[in-house]
Backbone as numpy.savetxt, mean C-alpha at the origin, in Angstrom:
# Nx Ny Nz CAx CAy CAz Cx Cy Cz
14.76 -0.26 -17.68 13.44 -0.72 -17.24 13.55 -2.14 -16.67
12.65 -2.45 -15.79 12.65 -3.77 -15.18 11.97 -4.77 -16.09
12.56 -5.93 -16.24 11.94 -6.97 -17.05 10.82 -7.67 -16.29
10.90 -7.62 -14.97 9.84 -8.22 -14.14 9.87 -7.56 -12.77
8.90 -7.85 -12.00 8.87 -7.35 -10.63 9.00 -8.54 -9.68
10.07 -9.30 -9.86 10.31 -10.50 -9.08 10.38 -10.26 -7.59
10.77 -9.05 -7.19 10.87 -8.77 -5.76 9.50 -8.85 -5.09
8.44 -8.60 -5.85 7.08 -8.69 -5.28 6.78 -10.15 -4.91
7.09 -11.06 -5.82 6.86 -12.48 -5.55 7.73 -12.96 -4.40
8.97 -12.50 -4.35 9.85 -12.89 -3.25 9.30 -12.38 -1.92
8.81 -11.16 -1.92 8.20 -10.58 -0.71 7.03 -11.44 -0.26
6.19 -11.79 -1.20 5.02 -12.62 -0.90 5.44 -13.93 -0.25
6.45 -14.58 -0.83 6.90 -15.88 -0.31 7.48 -15.74 1.10
8.28 -14.70 1.32 8.84 -14.49 2.66 7.73 -14.22 3.67
6.74 -13.44 3.25 5.62 -13.13 4.14 4.85 -14.40 4.48
4.59 -15.22 3.49 3.86 -16.47 3.72 4.64 -17.44 4.59
5.96 -17.28 4.61 6.80 -18.12 5.47 6.88 -17.58 6.89
6.17 -16.47 7.16 6.09 -15.97 8.52 6.88 -14.71 8.82
7.62 -14.20 7.84 8.36 -12.96 8.07 7.38 -11.79 8.08
7.63 -10.80 8.90 6.74 -9.63 8.93 6.79 -8.96 7.56
5.68 -8.29 7.20 5.64 -7.66 5.89 6.77 -6.64 5.70
7.00 -5.71 6.65 8.08 -4.75 6.42 9.44 -5.41 6.20
9.74 -6.46 6.96 11.02 -7.16 6.77 11.07 -7.91 5.44
9.96 -8.56 5.09 9.91 -9.29 3.81 10.10 -8.32 2.66
9.43 -7.18 2.74 9.54 -6.16 1.68 10.99 -5.66 1.57
11.57 -5.31 2.72 12.93 -4.78 2.73 13.92 -5.80 2.16
13.85 -7.04 2.61 14.77 -8.07 2.11 14.58 -8.31 0.62
13.34 -8.26 0.17 13.05 -8.50 -1.25 13.60 -7.39 -2.12
13.40 -6.17 -1.69 13.90 -5.02 -2.46 15.42 -5.04 -2.48
16.02 -5.21 -1.31 17.49 -5.14 -1.22 18.20 -6.28 -1.92
17.52 -7.40 -2.12 18.18 -8.53 -2.77 17.93 -8.58 -4.29
17.15 -7.65 -4.80 16.85 -7.63 -6.24 17.89 -6.76 -6.95
18.87 -7.40 -7.57 19.98 -6.69 -8.20 19.50 -5.72 -9.27
18.59 -6.17 -10.13 18.10 -5.32 -11.22 17.40 -4.08 -10.67
16.59 -4.27 -9.67 15.87 -3.16 -9.05 16.85 -2.19 -8.40
17.81 -2.72 -7.66 18.80 -1.88 -6.99 19.64 -1.11 -8.01
19.93 -1.74 -9.14 20.68 -1.06 -10.19 19.88 0.11 -10.76
18.59 -0.10 -10.95 17.72 0.95 -11.48 17.61 2.11 -10.50
17.43 1.80 -9.23 17.16 2.83 -8.24 18.42 3.44 -7.63
19.49 2.69 -7.59 20.71 3.18 -6.96 20.46 3.54 -5.50
20.95 4.72 -5.12 20.78 5.17 -3.73 19.32 5.40 -3.38
18.48 5.57 -4.37 17.06 5.86 -4.12 16.26 4.64 -3.68
16.89 3.47 -3.64 16.16 2.27 -3.21 15.61 2.41 -1.81
16.22 3.29 -1.01 15.75 3.49 0.36 14.29 3.95 0.36
13.86 4.65 -0.69 12.47 5.10 -0.75 11.53 3.93 -0.98
11.96 3.00 -1.80 11.14 1.81 -2.04 11.09 0.94 -0.80
12.19 0.85 -0.09 12.20 0.10 1.17 11.22 0.73 2.15
11.16 2.05 2.19 10.30 2.76 3.14 8.82 2.46 2.92
8.44 2.13 1.69 7.02 1.89 1.41 6.50 0.70 2.22
7.39 -0.13 2.72 6.98 -1.26 3.55 6.36 -0.83 4.87
6.59 0.41 5.24 5.93 0.95 6.43 4.53 1.37 6.05
3.61 1.21 6.93 2.22 1.47 6.60 1.83 2.93 6.73
0.96 3.35 5.81 0.36 4.66 5.88 -0.44 4.75 7.18
-0.28 5.83 7.89 -1.04 6.03 9.11 -0.36 5.49 10.35
0.89 5.09 10.25 1.55 4.50 11.41 2.38 5.52 12.19
2.34 6.79 11.76 3.11 7.82 12.45 2.23 9.03 12.70
2.78 10.01 13.44 2.06 11.27 13.64 2.10 12.07 12.35
1.48 13.23 12.35 1.35 14.00 11.12 2.71 14.43 10.56
3.65 14.79 11.44 4.98 15.18 10.95 5.67 14.00 10.27
5.58 12.85 10.90 6.16 11.66 10.30 5.47 11.30 8.99
4.16 11.49 8.97 3.41 11.16 7.77 3.76 12.09 6.61
3.92 13.38 6.92 4.30 14.31 5.87 5.67 13.96 5.31
6.59 13.55 6.19 7.89 13.09 5.71 7.75 11.85 4.85
6.83 10.99 5.26 6.58 9.77 4.50 6.05 10.10 3.10
5.29 11.18 3.00 4.77 11.57 1.68 5.90 11.82 0.69
7.04 12.30 1.19 8.19 12.49 0.31 8.65 11.14 -0.25
8.57 10.10 0.58 8.91 8.76 0.10 7.92 8.32 -0.98
6.66 8.61 -0.75 5.65 8.21 -1.72 5.86 8.92 -3.06
6.31 10.16 -3.03 6.60 10.84 -4.29 7.64 10.06 -5.08
8.64 9.56 -4.37 9.66 8.75 -5.03 9.06 7.45 -5.56
8.15 6.88 -4.79 7.49 5.65 -5.23 6.67 5.93 -6.48
5.99 7.06 -6.52 5.19 7.40 -7.70 6.09 7.57 -8.92
7.26 8.14 -8.72 8.22 8.27 -9.83 8.61 6.89 -10.36
8.91 5.97 -9.44 9.29 4.62 -9.85 8.11 3.94 -10.53
6.92 4.08 -9.96 5.72 3.47 -10.54 5.54 3.94 -11.97
5.67 5.24 -12.18 5.52 5.80 -13.53 6.63 5.31 -14.46
7.86 5.28 -13.96 9.00 4.89 -14.80 8.90 3.44 -15.27
8.44 2.56 -14.41 8.35 1.15 -14.81 7.05 0.83 -15.54
6.18 1.85 -15.66 4.95 1.66 -16.42 3.86 0.92 -15.68
3.96 0.86 -14.36 2.96 0.11 -13.59 1.63 0.86 -13.56
1.66 2.17 -13.40 0.44 2.97 -13.41 -0.35 2.98 -12.12
-0.17 2.00 -11.26 -0.93 1.92 -10.02 0.03 1.66 -8.86
-0.13 2.43 -7.79 0.56 2.15 -6.54 -0.50 1.68 -5.55
-0.27 0.52 -4.96 -1.23 -0.08 -4.05 -0.78 0.18 -2.61
-1.71 0.67 -1.79 -1.43 0.97 -0.39 -2.18 -0.02 0.49
-1.48 -0.61 1.45 -2.13 -1.51 2.41 -2.77 -0.72 3.53
-2.13 0.33 3.97 -2.72 1.21 4.97 -2.36 0.86 6.39
-3.12 1.43 7.29 -2.84 1.35 8.71 -3.26 0.01 9.30
-2.34 -0.57 10.08 -2.65 -1.82 10.77 -3.61 -1.56 11.91
-4.39 -2.58 12.22 -5.28 -2.50 13.38 -4.46 -2.61 14.66
-4.78 -1.95 15.70 -6.00 -1.17 15.89 -5.91 0.22 15.29
-4.76 0.63 14.85 -4.60 1.94 14.23 -4.40 3.04 15.26
-3.65 4.05 14.86 -3.34 5.16 15.76 -4.07 6.44 15.37
-4.81 6.41 14.28 -5.51 7.61 13.83 -6.97 7.27 13.55
-7.79 8.31 13.51 -9.19 8.13 13.19 -9.35 7.91 11.70
-10.42 7.25 11.33 -10.65 6.94 9.92 -10.65 8.19 9.05
-11.31 9.26 9.50 -11.38 10.46 8.68 -9.98 11.04 8.41
-9.12 11.00 9.41 -7.75 11.48 9.21 -7.02 10.59 8.21
-7.25 9.29 8.30 -6.65 8.38 7.33 -7.12 8.75 5.92
-8.44 8.99 5.76 -8.98 9.34 4.44 -8.37 10.64 3.93
-8.19 11.62 4.82 -7.57 12.89 4.42 -6.15 12.67 3.90
-5.40 11.87 4.62 -4.02 11.58 4.21 -4.00 10.81 2.88
-4.91 9.88 2.75 -4.98 9.10 1.52 -5.32 10.01 0.34
-6.23 10.96 0.56 -6.61 11.91 -0.49 -5.40 12.72 -0.94
-4.54 13.08 0.00 -3.32 13.82 -0.36 -2.40 12.95 -1.22
-2.29 11.67 -0.86 -1.48 10.77 -1.67 -2.06 10.61 -3.08
-3.38 10.52 -3.17 -4.03 10.42 -4.48 -3.67 11.62 -5.34
-3.79 12.82 -4.76 -3.49 14.04 -5.51 -2.03 14.08 -5.93
-1.14 13.64 -5.05 0.28 13.60 -5.39 0.54 12.58 -6.50
-0.11 11.43 -6.41 0.04 10.41 -7.45 -0.39 10.91 -8.81
-1.45 11.69 -8.86 -1.95 12.23 -10.13 -0.89 13.07 -10.83
-0.07 13.76 -10.05 0.99 14.60 -10.64 1.99 13.75 -11.43
2.07 12.47 -11.09 2.99 11.56 -11.76 2.27 10.65 -12.76
0.97 10.84 -12.90 0.18 9.98 -13.77 -0.06 8.61 -13.16
-0.06 8.54 -11.85 -0.19 7.28 -11.12 -1.51 7.24 -10.36
-2.19 6.12 -10.44 -3.39 5.87 -9.66 -2.98 5.28 -8.32
-3.54 5.81 -7.24 -3.26 5.29 -5.90 -4.49 4.50 -5.47
-4.29 3.24 -5.13 -5.40 2.35 -4.79 -5.21 1.75 -3.40
-6.32 1.57 -2.72 -6.35 0.91 -1.41 -6.63 -0.57 -1.61
-5.83 -1.43 -1.00 -6.11 -2.86 -1.03 -6.75 -3.27 0.29
-7.71 -4.19 0.21 -8.26 -4.76 1.43 -7.23 -5.74 1.99
-6.81 -5.53 3.24 -5.75 -6.35 3.83 -6.15 -6.75 5.24
-6.06 -8.04 5.52 -6.35 -8.58 6.84 -5.51 -7.87 7.90
-6.13 -7.63 9.07 -5.48 -6.97 10.20 -5.11 -5.51 9.92
-5.79 -4.90 8.97 -5.63 -3.48 8.64 -7.02 -2.85 8.63
-7.07 -1.52 8.73 -8.36 -0.84 8.61 -9.15 -1.37 7.42
-8.43 -1.58 6.33 -9.07 -1.91 5.05 -9.63 -3.33 4.98
-9.49 -4.12 6.04 -10.06 -5.46 6.02 -11.58 -5.42 6.07
-12.12 -4.33 6.61 -13.55 -4.24 6.87 -14.28 -3.53 5.73
-15.27 -4.19 5.13 -16.02 -3.56 4.04 -16.68 -2.24 4.45
-17.08 -2.10 5.72 -17.68 -0.84 6.17 -16.65 0.30 6.11
-15.42 0.00 6.48 -14.35 1.00 6.37 -14.18 1.41 4.92
-14.16 0.43 4.02 -13.96 0.71 2.60 -15.13 1.53 2.04
-16.35 1.25 2.49 -17.51 2.02 2.03 -17.40 3.47 2.50
-16.96 3.67 3.74 -16.78 5.03 4.25 -15.67 5.75 3.47
-14.62 5.01 3.16 -13.52 5.59 2.40 -14.00 6.00 1.00
-14.79 5.13 0.38 -15.35 5.44 -0.94 -16.23 6.69 -0.87
-17.06 6.79 0.16 -17.93 7.96 0.32 -17.09 9.23 0.49
-16.01 9.14 1.23 -15.16 10.30 1.48 -14.40 10.72 0.21
-13.84 9.74 -0.50 -12.98 10.04 -1.65 -13.75 10.21 -2.96
-14.96 9.71 -3.02 -15.75 9.84 -4.25 -15.12 9.08 -5.41
-15.06 9.73 -6.57 -14.54 9.08 -7.77 -13.05 8.77 -7.71
-12.35 9.37 -6.76 -10.93 9.08 -6.61 -10.67 7.76 -5.90
-11.70 7.19 -5.30 -11.54 5.91 -4.59 -11.31 4.78 -5.58
-10.19 4.10 -5.42 -9.85 2.93 -6.22 -9.45 1.82 -5.25
-9.90 0.62 -5.55 -9.64 -0.51 -4.66 -9.01 -1.66 -5.44
-8.10 -2.32 -4.79 -7.57 -3.61 -5.26 -8.21 -4.63 -4.32
-9.09 -5.44 -4.85 -9.82 -6.40 -4.02 -9.10 -7.74 -4.06
-8.63 -8.16 -2.90 -7.91 -9.42 -2.74 -8.84 -10.41 -2.03
-9.29 -11.42 -2.76 -10.23 -12.40 -2.22 -9.63 -13.11 -1.00
-8.38 -13.50 -1.10 -7.71 -14.22 0.01 -7.71 -13.35 1.27
-7.43 -12.07 1.12 -7.40 -11.18 2.27 -8.79 -11.05 2.90
-9.82 -11.01 2.07 -11.20 -10.94 2.59 -11.50 -12.19 3.42
-11.12 -13.35 2.90 -11.36 -14.61 3.62 -10.57 -14.64 4.92
-9.31 -14.24 4.87 -8.48 -14.21 6.08 -9.10 -13.31 7.16
-9.74 -12.23 6.71 -10.36 -11.29 7.65 -11.73 -11.77 8.13
-12.20 -12.88 7.57 -13.47 -13.46 8.00 -14.68 -12.95 7.25
-14.46 -12.36 6.09 -15.57 -11.85 5.29 -15.83 -12.76 4.10
-17.08 -12.91 3.73 -17.47 -13.70 2.57 -17.25 -12.84 1.32
-16.27 -13.21 0.48 -15.94 -12.36 -0.65 -17.04 -12.19 -1.70
-17.93 -13.15 -1.82 -18.99 -13.03 -2.83 -20.10 -12.08 -2.41
-20.27 -11.91 -1.13 -21.32 -11.02 -0.66 -20.81 -9.88 0.18
-19.54 -9.93 0.51 -18.92 -8.98 1.43 -19.86 -8.71 2.60
-20.01 -9.76 3.36 -20.85 -9.68 4.56 -19.96 -9.68 5.78
-20.56 -9.41 6.90 -19.80 -9.37 8.15 -19.30 -10.76 8.52
-18.19 -10.79 9.31 -17.70 -12.10 9.77 -18.77 -12.82 10.58
-18.70 -14.14 10.54 -19.68 -14.94 11.29 -19.35 -14.98 12.76
């Protein structure tokens, strides 16, 4: 078992220093000896999570779901219980409803592993907009779970205390 998830903090720092999120994630995962020891050859699945949901066509997305199954296994094994998804970057290549359908499939797959799948509000992603999140909640119902990041709301131009539109 992992004593900490230091690779997450390293990813954050690299991202804040200007590295793209996928590269920061990949470098953080690959440089974490303890994590690599736990995952072995399967670390490639954790590296893949740095790619955003909704960034490929349906065939690519279905293949990506296999990666998420591996992520759910890791999430369950380390006792995290929650896998957080950033989602599709703006402007996005798919319609919102298709995104919600794909997310619902991930939620159902996560349940098989005892893992909650949650959407985080992230600047420059579909999820930056409270209206998108409200539509997602309406579509997913009780399965909708959110990780609310105040900093991301501010970066996207939304008032976090009232979740109002950008000025």
